[in-house]
Amino acid sequence: MNGKPTPRAAGEGITRTRLDRGRGALGPALELVHTGRAPTRAVLTAELGVTRATAGAVAAELEALGLIRVDARPGAAAGSQGRPSHRLRLAEDGPVALAAQVHADGFRAALVGLGGRIVATAPGCEIVDADPAKVLGSVVDAGAQLLQQTGRHCVGAGLAVPSAVAEPEGTALNPLHLAWPAGAPVREIFAERIHAAGITGPAFAANDVNLAALAEHRHGAGRGARDLLCVATGHRGVGGALVLDGRLHTGSSGLALEVGHLTVNPEGRPCHCGSRGCLDVEADPLAFLTAAGRDPGPEVSLLQEANDLIRDQYADQAVRTATEALIDRLGLGLAGLVNILNPDRIILGGLHRTLLDADPGRLRAVVADRSLWGQSGGVPILACTLDHNSLVGAAELAWQPVLDDPLAALTAR
């Protein structure tokens, strides 16, 4: 070494200075592209409130990290005016998150890239062991095989479970529709299995409907809502979630929005929680099949059987009557939630999405008739649009550290 400074390429120092100034914008910039709100560098510049040069340096750094792609040649849509801008795309061959979901009728693993795009899925399993360690071990093994087959870099893992997950312990407080013990340390078990499989990155766990709401808010029917209420049936039971100003509202210890235990029929069916007539047992797939006079078969899940029955045999009087009964119970529960929460949008998933499709006018009328705010203007009620929103939401948990600080999250590994 002769002690002379290493020569820099022309403009390198200026670019590096701009990037240093904009480094705090890396996370917000990635989130804008991730959620589809910044399709071009011009939009990114405006959304971040930085100079074009800084936005360009930020985009270049995200591209260098393998997260996005910046079109080499700027282009403009037909009929647009002004200077063309470089388009921004998520890297199709970029990192992925391992997403896992356990429900009453099985479990599934998938790899999910930025933008909520499912890259690969493992065949689902229809048997859920009473030992959560065995189930989570199997689902992690399936995810590890996907990573090996695809050769993708993994940023972390997220798990969706049909139970409230208490924080900060990460325990499944009441897995009523699984044979798991109350208080099972699902996040700890999941993390142990993830690390034992040699998968890099942190591991997270949360309630499945909370994660469905998060995914829909970022990539689906909840986009643009400020106060978003999500109510959905899983394969059994009913769950709810609330997104406020872009963040899940989970309460002081992760247990908020247990909407399944709102009473909608005081003389109704006994509930697993010890009460009677809860939404959980009055508006889920099993309740519908029972009301329609159908015995559940072993061929498909309860959710699929109920959905298929409404879609294929709605003209049958028993099916129509059962559908209307569930719509009325669901509407009663939603009206109570509207009175308390005053959301600006409601989205429905699982069987509830099918109920909405079957008779949207009836459901909206029940909610409007029973709620103060519904009478004064109405709350939009929409169907969820992501087919595997709980899986996508589980991946969002794993992607969050990258969205918070892409450089730190990726270079640390």
CSV table of C-alpha atoms in Angstrom, one decimal:
chain,number,residue,atom,x,y,z
A,1,MET,CA,0.0,0.0,0.0
A,2,ASN,CA,1.4,3.4,-0.9
A,3,GLY,CA,-0.9,5.4,1.4
A,4,LYS,CA,-2.7,7.1,-1.5
A,5,PRO,CA,-6.5,7.2,-1.4
A,6,THR,CA,-8.3,4.7,-3.6
A,7,PRO,CA,-9.5,6.6,-6.7
A,8,ARG,CA,-13.3,6.8,-7.0
A,9,ALA,CA,-15.4,6.5,-10.2
A,10,ALA,CA,-16.8,9.8,-11.4
A,11,GLY,CA,-19.9,10.7,-9.3
A,12,GLU,CA,-19.4,7.9,-6.8
A,13,GLY,CA,-18.9,10.2,-3.8
A,14,ILE,CA,-21.9,12.2,-4.7
A,15,THR,CA,-24.1,9.1,-5.0
A,16,ARG,CA,-22.8,7.7,-1.7
A,17,THR,CA,-23.6,10.9,0.1
A,18,ARG,CA,-27.1,10.9,-1.3
A,19,LEU,CA,-27.6,7.3,-0.2
A,20,ASP,CA,-26.3,8.0,3.3
A,21,ARG,CA,-28.8,10.8,3.6
A,22,GLY,CA,-31.6,8.6,2.3
A,23,ARG,CA,-30.7,5.4,4.2
A,24,GLY,CA,-33.5,6.0,6.7
A,25,ALA,CA,-35.8,5.9,3.7
A,26,LEU,CA,-34.8,2.4,2.6
A,27,GLY,CA,-37.5,0.7,4.8
A,28,PRO,CA,-40.3,3.2,3.9
A,29,ALA,CA,-39.3,2.9,0.2
A,30,LEU,CA,-39.4,-0.9,0.2
A,31,GLU,CA,-42.8,-0.9,1.9
A,32,LEU,CA,-44.1,1.4,-0.7
A,33,VAL,CA,-43.0,-0.9,-3.5
A,34,HIS,CA,-44.0,-4.0,-1.5
A,35,THR,CA,-47.6,-2.8,-1.1
A,36,GLY,CA,-47.9,-1.5,-4.7
A,37,ARG,CA,-48.0,2.2,-3.8
A,38,ALA,CA,-44.8,3.2,-5.7
A,39,PRO,CA,-44.8,1.6,-9.2
A,40,THR,CA,-42.3,4.2,-10.5
A,41,ARG,CA,-39.3,6.2,-9.2
A,42,ALA,CA,-41.3,9.4,-9.6
A,43,VAL,CA,-44.1,8.2,-7.3
A,44,LEU,CA,-41.4,7.0,-4.9
A,45,THR,CA,-39.8,10.4,-4.9
A,46,ALA,CA,-43.2,12.1,-4.1
A,47,GLU,CA,-44.2,9.6,-1.5
A,48,LEU,CA,-40.9,9.8,0.4
A,49,GLY,CA,-40.7,13.6,0.1
A,50,VAL,CA,-37.0,13.4,-1.1
A,51,THR,CA,-35.1,14.7,-4.1
A,52,ARG,CA,-35.1,12.6,-7.3
A,53,ALA,CA,-31.4,12.0,-6.8
A,54,THR,CA,-31.9,10.6,-3.3
A,55,ALA,CA,-34.9,8.4,-4.5
A,56,GLY,CA,-32.7,7.1,-7.3
A,57,ALA,CA,-29.9,6.2,-4.8
A,58,VAL,CA,-32.4,4.5,-2.5
A,59,ALA,CA,-33.9,2.5,-5.3
A,60,ALA,CA,-30.4,1.5,-6.5
A,61,GLU,CA,-29.5,0.3,-3.0
A,62,LEU,CA,-32.7,-1.8,-2.7
A,63,GLU,CA,-31.8,-3.3,-6.1
A,64,ALA,CA,-28.3,-4.1,-4.9
A,65,LEU,CA,-29.8,-5.9,-2.0
A,66,GLY,CA,-31.8,-8.1,-4.5
A,67,LEU,CA,-35.2,-6.8,-3.4
A,68,ILE,CA,-36.4,-4.8,-6.3
A,69,ARG,CA,-35.6,-4.2,-10.0
A,70,VAL,CA,-35.4,-0.8,-11.6
A,71,ASP,CA,-36.1,-0.7,-15.3
A,72,ALA,CA,-33.1,0.4,-17.2
A,73,ARG,CA,-35.1,2.6,-19.6
A,74,PRO,CA,-37.7,5.0,-18.2
A,75,GLY,CA,-41.1,4.7,-19.7
A,76,ALA,CA,-44.5,6.4,-19.5
A,77,ALA,CA,-48.0,5.1,-19.8
A,78,ALA,CA,-49.8,5.9,-23.0
A,79,GLY,CA,-51.4,9.4,-22.9
A,80,SER,CA,-49.4,10.5,-19.8
A,81,GLN,CA,-47.6,13.8,-19.7
A,82,GLY,CA,-44.3,14.9,-18.2
A,83,ARG,CA,-41.0,13.3,-18.0
A,84,PRO,CA,-41.0,9.4,-18.1
A,85,SER,CA,-40.0,7.6,-14.9
A,86,HIS,CA,-38.2,4.4,-14.3
A,87,ARG,CA,-40.6,1.6,-13.3
A,88,LEU,CA,-40.0,-0.3,-10.0
A,89,ARG,CA,-40.6,-4.0,-9.7
A,90,LEU,CA,-40.2,-6.5,-7.0
A,91,ALA,CA,-37.4,-9.0,-7.7
A,92,GLU,CA,-39.0,-12.2,-8.9
A,93,ASP,CA,-35.9,-14.2,-7.9
A,94,GLY,CA,-35.5,-12.4,-4.6
A,95,PRO,CA,-35.6,-13.7,-1.0
A,96,VAL,CA,-38.7,-15.4,0.5
A,97,ALA,CA,-40.3,-15.9,3.8
A,98,LEU,CA,-41.4,-19.3,5.1
A,99,ALA,CA,-45.1,-19.2,5.9
A,100,ALA,CA,-46.9,-21.9,7.8
A,101,GLN,CA,-50.6,-22.3,8.8
A,102,VAL,CA,-52.2,-24.8,11.1
A,103,HIS,CA,-56.0,-25.1,11.2
A,104,ALA,CA,-58.6,-27.6,12.5
A,105,ASP,CA,-58.4,-29.7,9.3
A,106,GLY,CA,-54.7,-29.7,8.5
A,107,PHE,CA,-51.6,-27.6,7.9
A,108,ARG,CA,-49.7,-26.1,5.0
A,109,ALA,CA,-46.3,-24.5,4.3
A,110,ALA,CA,-45.4,-22.0,1.6
A,111,LEU,CA,-42.7,-19.7,0.5
A,112,VAL,CA,-43.9,-16.1,0.0
A,113,GLY,CA,-41.9,-13.3,-1.7
A,114,LEU,CA,-42.3,-9.5,-1.4
A,115,GLY,CA,-45.7,-8.2,-2.6
A,116,GLY,CA,-47.5,-11.1,-1.0
A,117,ARG,CA,-46.7,-13.4,-3.9
A,118,ILE,CA,-46.7,-17.1,-3.1
A,119,VAL,CA,-43.7,-18.6,-4.8
A,120,ALA,CA,-44.2,-22.3,-3.8
A,121,THR,CA,-46.4,-24.4,-1.6
A,122,ALA,CA,-46.0,-27.8,-0.1
A,123,PRO,CA,-48.9,-30.4,-0.3
A,124,GLY,CA,-51.2,-29.8,2.6
A,125,CYS,CA,-51.7,-32.3,5.4
A,126,GLU,CA,-55.1,-33.2,6.7
A,127,ILE,CA,-54.1,-34.6,10.1
A,128,VAL,CA,-53.3,-32.4,13.1
A,129,ASP,CA,-51.6,-34.3,16.0
A,130,ALA,CA,-52.5,-33.4,19.6
A,131,ASP,CA,-48.8,-32.6,20.2
A,132,PRO,CA,-48.0,-29.2,18.8
A,133,ALA,CA,-44.3,-30.0,18.6
A,134,LYS,CA,-45.0,-32.9,16.1
A,135,VAL,CA,-47.3,-30.7,13.9
A,136,LEU,CA,-44.9,-27.8,13.9
A,137,GLY,CA,-42.0,-30.1,13.2
A,138,SER,CA,-43.8,-31.5,10.2
A,139,VAL,CA,-44.8,-28.2,8.7
A,140,VAL,CA,-41.2,-26.8,9.2
A,141,ASP,CA,-39.8,-29.9,7.5
A,142,ALA,CA,-42.2,-29.3,4.5
A,143,GLY,CA,-41.0,-25.7,4.4
A,144,ALA,CA,-37.3,-26.7,4.5
A,145,GLN,CA,-37.9,-29.0,1.6
A,146,LEU,CA,-39.3,-26.1,-0.4
A,147,LEU,CA,-36.3,-23.9,0.4
A,148,GLN,CA,-34.0,-26.7,-0.7
A,149,GLN,CA,-35.9,-27.3,-3.9
A,150,THR,CA,-36.0,-23.6,-4.9
A,151,GLY,CA,-32.6,-22.5,-3.6
A,152,ARG,CA,-34.1,-19.3,-2.3
A,153,HIS,CA,-32.7,-17.2,0.5
A,154,CYS,CA,-35.0,-17.1,3.6
A,155,VAL,CA,-35.5,-13.9,5.6
A,156,GLY,CA,-37.5,-15.6,8.4
A,157,ALA,CA,-40.6,-17.6,9.2
A,158,GLY,CA,-44.2,-16.9,10.3
A,159,LEU,CA,-46.9,-19.2,11.7
A,160,ALA,CA,-50.6,-18.7,11.7
A,161,VAL,CA,-52.7,-20.6,14.3
A,162,PRO,CA,-56.4,-20.7,15.0
A,163,SER,CA,-56.0,-19.3,18.5
A,164,ALA,CA,-55.4,-16.1,20.3
A,165,VAL,CA,-51.6,-15.8,20.8
A,166,ALA,CA,-50.7,-14.1,24.0
A,167,GLU,CA,-47.9,-11.6,24.0
A,168,PRO,CA,-45.0,-11.4,24.9
A,169,GLU,CA,-44.9,-15.1,25.6
A,170,GLY,CA,-46.2,-16.3,22.2
A,171,THR,CA,-48.5,-18.9,23.7
A,172,ALA,CA,-51.7,-20.3,22.0
A,173,LEU,CA,-54.1,-19.3,24.8
A,174,ASN,CA,-57.2,-21.1,23.6
A,175,PRO,CA,-56.8,-23.4,20.6
A,176,LEU,CA,-60.4,-24.5,21.0
A,177,HIS,CA,-60.6,-26.2,17.6
A,178,LEU,CA,-57.3,-28.2,18.0
A,179,ALA,CA,-56.5,-30.8,20.6
A,180,TRP,CA,-53.6,-28.8,21.8
A,181,PRO,CA,-53.2,-27.9,25.4
A,182,ALA,CA,-54.2,-24.3,26.4
A,183,GLY,CA,-51.1,-22.1,26.7
A,184,ALA,CA,-49.0,-24.2,24.3
A,185,PRO,CA,-45.7,-22.2,23.6
A,186,VAL,CA,-46.2,-22.2,19.9
A,187,ARG,CA,-43.8,-19.5,19.0
A,188,GLU,CA,-41.0,-21.0,21.0
A,189,ILE,CA,-41.6,-24.5,19.5
A,190,PHE,CA,-41.8,-23.1,16.0
A,191,ALA,CA,-38.6,-21.1,16.5
A,192,GLU,CA,-36.8,-24.2,17.8
A,193,ARG,CA,-37.9,-26.3,14.8
A,194,ILE,CA,-36.9,-23.5,12.4
A,195,HIS,CA,-33.4,-23.2,13.8
A,196,ALA,CA,-33.0,-27.0,14.0
A,197,ALA,CA,-33.8,-27.2,10.3
A,198,GLY,CA,-31.0,-24.7,9.5
A,199,ILE,CA,-33.4,-22.0,8.4
A,200,THR,CA,-32.1,-18.5,8.9
A,201,GLY,CA,-34.0,-15.5,10.2
A,202,PRO,CA,-36.4,-14.9,13.1
A,203,ALA,CA,-39.6,-16.9,13.7
A,204,PHE,CA,-43.0,-15.4,14.7
A,205,ALA,CA,-46.5,-16.7,15.5
A,206,ALA,CA,-49.9,-15.0,15.6
A,207,ASN,CA,-53.6,-15.6,15.2
A,208,ASP,CA,-54.7,-16.6,11.7
A,209,VAL,CA,-57.5,-14.0,11.3
A,210,ASN,CA,-55.2,-11.3,12.5
A,211,LEU,CA,-52.7,-12.3,9.8
A,212,ALA,CA,-55.4,-12.6,7.2
A,213,ALA,CA,-56.4,-9.0,8.0
A,214,LEU,CA,-52.8,-7.8,7.8
A,215,ALA,CA,-52.4,-9.4,4.4
A,216,GLU,CA,-55.6,-8.1,3.0
A,217,HIS,CA,-54.8,-4.6,4.2
A,218,ARG,CA,-51.4,-4.6,2.4
A,219,HIS,CA,-52.3,-6.6,-0.7
A,220,GLY,CA,-56.0,-7.2,-1.0
A,221,ALA,CA,-59.5,-5.9,-0.3
A,222,GLY,CA,-58.4,-3.8,2.7
A,223,ARG,CA,-56.0,-1.6,0.8
A,224,GLY,CA,-56.5,2.1,1.5
A,225,ALA,CA,-58.7,1.5,4.6
A,226,ARG,CA,-57.7,3.4,7.7
A,227,ASP,CA,-59.8,1.5,10.2
A,228,LEU,CA,-60.3,-2.0,8.8
A,229,LEU,CA,-62.4,-4.7,10.4
A,230,CYS,CA,-62.0,-8.3,9.2
A,231,VAL,CA,-64.3,-11.1,10.3
A,232,ALA,CA,-63.8,-14.6,8.9
A,233,THR,CA,-64.6,-18.2,9.4
A,234,GLY,CA,-61.7,-20.6,9.6
A,235,HIS,CA,-62.3,-24.3,9.0
A,236,ARG,CA,-64.2,-24.1,12.3
A,237,GLY,CA,-65.1,-21.1,14.4
A,238,VAL,CA,-65.2,-17.4,13.7
A,239,GLY,CA,-62.4,-14.9,14.2
A,240,GLY,CA,-62.0,-11.1,13.9
A,241,ALA,CA,-59.2,-8.6,13.6
A,242,LEU,CA,-58.8,-4.8,13.4
A,243,VAL,CA,-56.2,-2.8,11.6
A,244,LEU,CA,-55.8,0.8,12.8
A,245,ASP,CA,-53.7,3.2,10.8
A,246,GLY,CA,-51.9,0.3,9.0
A,247,ARG,CA,-51.1,-1.7,12.2
A,248,LEU,CA,-52.9,-4.6,13.8
A,249,HIS,CA,-54.7,-3.7,17.0
A,250,THR,CA,-54.1,-6.7,19.2
A,251,GLY,CA,-54.7,-5.1,22.6
A,252,SER,CA,-52.5,-5.1,25.7
A,253,SER,CA,-51.5,-8.7,25.4
A,254,GLY,CA,-52.4,-9.9,21.9
A,255,LEU,CA,-56.0,-11.0,22.8
A,256,ALA,CA,-58.2,-8.3,21.3
A,257,LEU,CA,-61.1,-8.9,18.9
A,258,GLU,CA,-62.2,-12.3,20.0
A,259,VAL,CA,-65.4,-11.6,18.0
A,260,GLY,CA,-66.3,-15.3,17.8
A,261,HIS,CA,-67.6,-15.1,21.4
A,262,LEU,CA,-70.2,-12.4,20.7
A,263,THR,CA,-73.6,-13.8,21.6
A,264,VAL,CA,-75.9,-13.6,18.6
A,265,ASN,CA,-78.5,-16.2,19.6
A,266,PRO,CA,-79.1,-16.4,23.4
A,267,GLU,CA,-81.0,-19.7,23.1
A,268,GLY,CA,-78.5,-21.1,20.6
A,269,ARG,CA,-75.9,-23.8,20.6
A,270,PRO,CA,-73.5,-24.4,23.5
A,271,CYS,CA,-70.1,-22.9,22.7
A,272,HIS,CA,-66.7,-24.3,23.6
A,273,CYS,CA,-66.0,-21.2,25.7
A,274,GLY,CA,-68.8,-22.2,28.1
A,275,SER,CA,-71.4,-19.7,26.9
A,276,ARG,CA,-74.3,-20.3,24.4
A,277,GLY,CA,-75.2,-18.9,21.0
A,278,CYS,CA,-71.8,-17.4,20.2
A,279,LEU,CA,-70.9,-16.3,16.7
A,280,ASP,CA,-68.3,-19.0,16.8
A,281,VAL,CA,-70.9,-21.8,16.8
A,282,GLU,CA,-73.8,-20.0,15.1
A,283,ALA,CA,-72.0,-18.8,11.9
A,284,ASP,CA,-69.2,-21.2,11.1
A,285,PRO,CA,-69.2,-24.1,8.5
A,286,LEU,CA,-70.4,-26.7,10.9
A,287,ALA,CA,-73.3,-24.6,12.0
A,288,PHE,CA,-74.3,-24.0,8.3
A,289,LEU,CA,-74.1,-27.7,7.4
A,290,THR,CA,-76.2,-28.6,10.5
A,291,ALA,CA,-78.8,-26.0,9.7
A,292,ALA,CA,-79.0,-27.2,6.1
A,293,GLY,CA,-79.6,-30.8,7.3
A,294,ARG,CA,-76.3,-32.1,5.8
A,295,ASP,CA,-74.0,-34.5,7.6
A,296,PRO,CA,-70.3,-33.5,7.1
A,297,GLY,CA,-68.5,-36.0,4.9
A,298,PRO,CA,-64.9,-37.1,5.2
A,299,GLU,CA,-63.9,-36.3,1.6
A,300,VAL,CA,-63.2,-32.5,2.0
A,301,SER,CA,-62.9,-30.0,4.8
A,302,LEU,CA,-66.0,-28.5,6.5
A,303,LEU,CA,-65.2,-25.1,5.0
A,304,GLN,CA,-65.0,-26.4,1.4
A,305,GLU,CA,-68.1,-28.5,1.9
A,306,ALA,CA,-70.1,-25.5,3.2
A,307,ASN,CA,-68.8,-23.2,0.4
A,308,ASP,CA,-69.6,-25.8,-2.3
A,309,LEU,CA,-73.1,-26.4,-1.0
A,310,ILE,CA,-74.0,-22.7,-1.1
A,311,ARG,CA,-72.4,-22.2,-4.6
A,312,ASP,CA,-73.8,-25.3,-6.2
A,313,GLN,CA,-77.2,-25.9,-4.4
A,314,TYR,CA,-78.4,-22.4,-3.4
A,315,ALA,CA,-81.7,-23.1,-5.1
A,316,ASP,CA,-82.5,-25.9,-2.7
A,317,GLN,CA,-84.9,-24.5,-0.1
A,318,ALA,CA,-83.1,-26.0,2.9
A,319,VAL,CA,-79.8,-24.6,1.8
A,320,ARG,CA,-81.3,-21.1,1.1
A,321,THR,CA,-83.0,-21.1,4.5
A,322,ALA,CA,-79.8,-22.1,6.3
A,323,THR,CA,-77.9,-19.4,4.3
A,324,GLU,CA,-80.3,-16.7,5.3
A,325,ALA,CA,-80.2,-17.8,9.0
A,326,LEU,CA,-76.4,-17.5,9.0
A,327,ILE,CA,-76.5,-14.2,7.2
A,328,ASP,CA,-78.8,-12.8,9.9
A,329,ARG,CA,-76.6,-14.0,12.7
A,330,LEU,CA,-73.5,-12.7,11.1
A,331,GLY,CA,-75.2,-9.4,10.4
A,332,LEU,CA,-76.2,-9.1,14.0
A,333,GLY,CA,-72.6,-9.6,15.1
A,334,LEU,CA,-71.2,-7.2,12.6
A,335,ALA,CA,-73.7,-4.5,13.6
A,336,GLY,CA,-72.6,-4.7,17.2
A,337,LEU,CA,-68.9,-4.4,16.1
A,338,VAL,CA,-69.8,-1.4,13.9
A,339,ASN,CA,-71.4,0.3,16.9
A,340,ILE,CA,-68.3,-0.2,19.0
A,341,LEU,CA,-65.4,0.2,16.5
A,342,ASN,CA,-66.8,2.5,13.8
A,343,PRO,CA,-64.6,1.0,11.0
A,344,ASP,CA,-64.4,2.6,7.6
A,345,ARG,CA,-64.5,-0.9,5.9
A,346,ILE,CA,-65.5,-4.5,6.7
A,347,ILE,CA,-64.0,-7.4,4.9
A,348,LEU,CA,-65.2,-11.0,5.2
A,349,GLY,CA,-63.3,-14.2,4.6
A,350,GLY,CA,-63.9,-18.0,4.6
A,351,LEU,CA,-67.6,-19.0,4.6
A,352,HIS,CA,-68.6,-15.4,5.4
A,353,ARG,CA,-67.2,-14.4,2.0
A,354,THR,CA,-69.5,-17.0,0.4
A,355,LEU,CA,-72.5,-15.8,2.4
A,356,LEU,CA,-71.9,-12.2,1.2
A,357,ASP,CA,-71.7,-13.4,-2.4
A,358,ALA,CA,-74.9,-15.4,-2.0
A,359,ASP,CA,-77.0,-12.4,-0.8
A,360,PRO,CA,-75.1,-9.2,-0.4
A,361,GLY,CA,-78.2,-7.1,-0.1
A,362,ARG,CA,-79.6,-9.1,2.9
A,363,LEU,CA,-76.3,-8.9,4.9
A,364,ARG,CA,-75.9,-5.2,4.3
A,365,ALA,CA,-79.5,-4.5,5.2
A,366,VAL,CA,-79.2,-6.4,8.5
A,367,VAL,CA,-76.0,-4.5,9.4
A,368,ALA,CA,-77.5,-1.1,8.5
A,369,ASP,CA,-80.7,-1.8,10.4
A,370,ARG,CA,-79.0,-2.9,13.6
A,371,SER,CA,-76.2,-0.3,13.8
A,372,LEU,CA,-76.3,3.4,14.5
A,373,TRP,CA,-73.5,4.2,12.0
A,374,GLY,CA,-74.9,1.9,9.4
A,375,GLN,CA,-78.2,3.8,9.4
A,376,SER,CA,-76.5,7.1,8.9
A,377,GLY,CA,-74.3,6.2,6.0
A,378,GLY,CA,-73.4,2.6,5.8
A,379,VAL,CA,-70.0,0.8,6.0
A,380,PRO,CA,-68.7,-0.8,2.9
A,381,ILE,CA,-68.7,-4.6,3.3
A,382,LEU,CA,-66.4,-6.4,0.9
A,383,ALA,CA,-65.1,-10.0,0.3
A,384,CYS,CA,-61.5,-10.8,1.0
A,385,THR,CA,-59.6,-11.2,-2.2
A,386,LEU,CA,-56.6,-13.3,-1.3
A,387,ASP,CA,-57.1,-17.0,-1.4
A,388,HIS,CA,-54.4,-17.8,1.2
A,389,ASN,CA,-54.5,-14.6,3.2
A,390,SER,CA,-53.4,-16.2,6.5
A,391,LEU,CA,-50.3,-17.7,4.9
A,392,VAL,CA,-49.5,-14.4,3.2
A,393,GLY,CA,-50.0,-12.7,6.6
A,394,ALA,CA,-47.7,-15.1,8.3
A,395,ALA,CA,-45.1,-14.2,5.8
A,396,GLU,CA,-45.7,-10.5,6.5
A,397,LEU,CA,-44.5,-11.2,10.1
A,398,ALA,CA,-41.2,-12.5,8.8
A,399,TRP,CA,-40.9,-9.7,6.2
A,400,GLN,CA,-41.5,-6.9,8.8
A,401,PRO,CA,-37.8,-6.7,10.1
A,402,VAL,CA,-36.7,-6.3,6.4
A,403,LEU,CA,-39.3,-3.6,5.8
A,404,ASP,CA,-38.2,-1.8,9.0
A,405,ASP,CA,-34.5,-1.8,8.0
A,406,PRO,CA,-33.6,-3.7,4.8
A,407,LEU,CA,-29.9,-3.1,5.1
A,408,ALA,CA,-29.6,-4.3,8.7
A,409,ALA,CA,-31.9,-7.3,8.3
A,410,LEU,CA,-30.1,-8.6,5.2
A,411,THR,CA,-26.5,-7.8,5.8
A,412,ALA,CA,-26.7,-9.2,9.4
A,413,ARG,CA,-27.0,-12.6,7.7
